[in-house]
PDB file of C-alpha atoms in Angstrom:
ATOM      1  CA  UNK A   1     -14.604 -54.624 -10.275  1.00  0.00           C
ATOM      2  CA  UNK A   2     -17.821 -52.309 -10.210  1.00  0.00           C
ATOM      3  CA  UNK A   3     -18.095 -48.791 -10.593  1.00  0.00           C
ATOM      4  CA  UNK A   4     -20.445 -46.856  -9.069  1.00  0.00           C
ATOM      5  CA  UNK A   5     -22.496 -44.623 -11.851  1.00  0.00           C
ATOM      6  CA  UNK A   6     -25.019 -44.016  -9.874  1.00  0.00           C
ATOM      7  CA  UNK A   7     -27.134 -40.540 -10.277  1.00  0.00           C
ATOM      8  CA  UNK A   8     -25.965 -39.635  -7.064  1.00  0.00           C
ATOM      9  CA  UNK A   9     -22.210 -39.699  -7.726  1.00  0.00           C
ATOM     10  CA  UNK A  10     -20.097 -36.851  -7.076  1.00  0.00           C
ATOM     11  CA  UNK A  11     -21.459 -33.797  -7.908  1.00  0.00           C
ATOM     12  CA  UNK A  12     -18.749 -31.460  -5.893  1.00  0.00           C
ATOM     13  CA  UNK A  13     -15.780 -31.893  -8.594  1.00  0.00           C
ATOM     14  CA  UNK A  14     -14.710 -28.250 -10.030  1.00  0.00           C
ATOM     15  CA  UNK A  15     -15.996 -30.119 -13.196  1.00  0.00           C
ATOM     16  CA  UNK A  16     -19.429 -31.039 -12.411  1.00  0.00           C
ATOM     17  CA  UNK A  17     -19.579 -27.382 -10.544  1.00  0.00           C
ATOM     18  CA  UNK A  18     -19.220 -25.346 -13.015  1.00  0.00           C
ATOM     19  CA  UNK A  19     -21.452 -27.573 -15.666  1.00  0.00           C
ATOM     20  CA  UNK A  20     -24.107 -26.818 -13.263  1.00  0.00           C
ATOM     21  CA  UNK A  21     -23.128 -23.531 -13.042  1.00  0.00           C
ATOM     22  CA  UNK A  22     -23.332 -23.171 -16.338  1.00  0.00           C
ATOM     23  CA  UNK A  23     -26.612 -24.531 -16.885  1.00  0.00           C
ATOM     24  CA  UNK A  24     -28.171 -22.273 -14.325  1.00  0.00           C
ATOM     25  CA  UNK A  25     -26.713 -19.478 -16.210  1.00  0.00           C
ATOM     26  CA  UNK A  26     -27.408 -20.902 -19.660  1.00  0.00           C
ATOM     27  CA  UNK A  27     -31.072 -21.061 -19.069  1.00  0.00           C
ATOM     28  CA  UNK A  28     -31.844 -17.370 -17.847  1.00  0.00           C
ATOM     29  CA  UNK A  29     -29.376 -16.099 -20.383  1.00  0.00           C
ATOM     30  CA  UNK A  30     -31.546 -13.850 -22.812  1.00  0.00           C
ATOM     31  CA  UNK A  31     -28.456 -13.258 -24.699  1.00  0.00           C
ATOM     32  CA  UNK A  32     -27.950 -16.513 -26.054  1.00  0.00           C
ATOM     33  CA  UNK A  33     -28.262 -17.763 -29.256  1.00  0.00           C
ATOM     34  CA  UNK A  34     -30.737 -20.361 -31.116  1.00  0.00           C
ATOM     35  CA  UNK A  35     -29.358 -23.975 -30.156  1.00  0.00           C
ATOM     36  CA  UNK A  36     -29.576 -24.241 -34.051  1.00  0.00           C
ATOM     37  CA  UNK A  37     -27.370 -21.408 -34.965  1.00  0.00           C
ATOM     38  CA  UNK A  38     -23.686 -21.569 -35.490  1.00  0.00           C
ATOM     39  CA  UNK A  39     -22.646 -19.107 -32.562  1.00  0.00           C
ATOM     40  CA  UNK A  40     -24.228 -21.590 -29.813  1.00  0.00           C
ATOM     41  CA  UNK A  41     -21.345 -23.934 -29.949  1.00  0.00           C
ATOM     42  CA  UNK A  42     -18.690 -21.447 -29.049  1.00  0.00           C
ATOM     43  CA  UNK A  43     -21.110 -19.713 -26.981  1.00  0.00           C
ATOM     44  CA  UNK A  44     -21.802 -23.051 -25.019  1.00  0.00           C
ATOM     45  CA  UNK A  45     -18.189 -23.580 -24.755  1.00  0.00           C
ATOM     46  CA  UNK A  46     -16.813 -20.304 -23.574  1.00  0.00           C
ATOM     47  CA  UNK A  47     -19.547 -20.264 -21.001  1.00  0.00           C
ATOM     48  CA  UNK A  48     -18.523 -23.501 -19.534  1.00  0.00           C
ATOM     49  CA  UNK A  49     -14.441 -22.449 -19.595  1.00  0.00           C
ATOM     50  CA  UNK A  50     -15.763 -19.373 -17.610  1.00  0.00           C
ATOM     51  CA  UNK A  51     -17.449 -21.185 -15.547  1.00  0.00           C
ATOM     52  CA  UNK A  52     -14.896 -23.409 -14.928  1.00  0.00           C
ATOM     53  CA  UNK A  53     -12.684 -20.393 -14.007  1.00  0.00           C
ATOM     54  CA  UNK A  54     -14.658 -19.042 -11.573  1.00  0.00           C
ATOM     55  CA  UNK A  55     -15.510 -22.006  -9.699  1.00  0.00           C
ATOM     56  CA  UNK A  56     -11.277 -22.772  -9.715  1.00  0.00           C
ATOM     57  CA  UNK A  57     -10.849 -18.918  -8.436  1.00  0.00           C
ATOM     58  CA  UNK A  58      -9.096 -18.006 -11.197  1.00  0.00           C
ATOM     59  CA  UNK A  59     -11.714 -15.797 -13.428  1.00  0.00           C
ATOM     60  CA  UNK A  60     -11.238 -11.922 -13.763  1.00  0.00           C
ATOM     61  CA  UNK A  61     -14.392 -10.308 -13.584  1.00  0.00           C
ATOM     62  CA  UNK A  62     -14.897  -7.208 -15.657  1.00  0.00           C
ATOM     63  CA  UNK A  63     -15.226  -4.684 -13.292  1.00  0.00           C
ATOM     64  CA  UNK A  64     -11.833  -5.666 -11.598  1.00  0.00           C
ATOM     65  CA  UNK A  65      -9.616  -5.586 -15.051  1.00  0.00           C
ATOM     66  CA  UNK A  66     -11.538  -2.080 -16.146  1.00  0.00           C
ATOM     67  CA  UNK A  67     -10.030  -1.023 -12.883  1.00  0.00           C
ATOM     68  CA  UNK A  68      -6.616  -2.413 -13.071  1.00  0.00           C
ATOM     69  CA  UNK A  69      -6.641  -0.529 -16.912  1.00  0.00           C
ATOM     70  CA  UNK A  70      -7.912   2.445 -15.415  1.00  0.00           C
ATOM     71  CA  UNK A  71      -5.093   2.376 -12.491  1.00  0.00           C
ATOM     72  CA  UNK A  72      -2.459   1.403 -14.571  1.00  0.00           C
ATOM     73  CA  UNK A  73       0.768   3.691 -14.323  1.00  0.00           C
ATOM     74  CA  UNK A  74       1.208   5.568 -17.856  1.00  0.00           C
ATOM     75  CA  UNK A  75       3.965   4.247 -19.876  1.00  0.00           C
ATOM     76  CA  UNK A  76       7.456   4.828 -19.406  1.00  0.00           C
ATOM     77  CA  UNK A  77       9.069   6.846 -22.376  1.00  0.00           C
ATOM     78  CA  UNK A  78      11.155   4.181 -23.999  1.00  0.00           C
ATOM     79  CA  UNK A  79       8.022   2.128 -24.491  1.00  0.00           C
ATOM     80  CA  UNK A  80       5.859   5.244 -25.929  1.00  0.00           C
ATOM     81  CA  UNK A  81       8.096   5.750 -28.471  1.00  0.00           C
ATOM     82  CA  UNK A  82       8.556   2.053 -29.465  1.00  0.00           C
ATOM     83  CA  UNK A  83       4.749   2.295 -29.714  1.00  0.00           C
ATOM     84  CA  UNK A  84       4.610   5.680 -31.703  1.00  0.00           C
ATOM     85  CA  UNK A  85       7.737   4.196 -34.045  1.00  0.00           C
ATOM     86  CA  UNK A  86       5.545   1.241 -34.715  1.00  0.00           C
ATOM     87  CA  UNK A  87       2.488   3.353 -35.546  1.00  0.00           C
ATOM     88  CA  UNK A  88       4.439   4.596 -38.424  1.00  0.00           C
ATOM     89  CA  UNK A  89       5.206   8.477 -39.167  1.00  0.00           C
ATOM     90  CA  UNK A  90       3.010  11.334 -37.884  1.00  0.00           C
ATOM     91  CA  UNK A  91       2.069  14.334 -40.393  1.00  0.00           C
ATOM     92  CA  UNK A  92       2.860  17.618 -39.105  1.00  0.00           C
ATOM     93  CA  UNK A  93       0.172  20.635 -40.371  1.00  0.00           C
ATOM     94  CA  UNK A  94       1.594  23.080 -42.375  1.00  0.00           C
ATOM     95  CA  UNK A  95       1.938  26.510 -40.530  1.00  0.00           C
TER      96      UNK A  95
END
């Protein structure tokens, strides 16, 4: 019963994609922060979930959601004032 853990094991896994990916991006990031500081951890981790998005299809890039927000069809009325109800009461000026 072997295993083969050899350096030249699969490296074409969504997995192992998008940890490369990640690296790459990692590494010209100017934007990131120390290794030492507390922010690096998350920053490390929500890179590689991104990553991992994009190489499974699934990731929204930012352009496309500003457009689906910008192109989204205004409220209909019931749901305007369920949001203005739960904004509380508006003052009116005095005339």
């Amino acid at each position: 019963m072997t295993h083969d853990m050899s350096p030249t094991a699969d490296r074409t896994c969504p997995a192992a994609v998008a940890y490369d990916l990640m690296r790459d991006i990692l590494l010209d990031d100017p934007r990131r922060p120390a290794p030492t500081s507390d922010e690096f951890r998350i920053y490390l981790l929500d890179l590689y979930a991104e990553c991992l998005l994009a190489v499974n299809g699934k990731r929204v890039s930012a352009q496309k959601s500003a457009d689906a927000r910008s192109t989204a069809p205004p409220p209909l009325p019931r749901e305007r004032e369920k949001r203005e109800a739960a904004q509380g009461p508006k003052l009116m000026k005095a005339s």
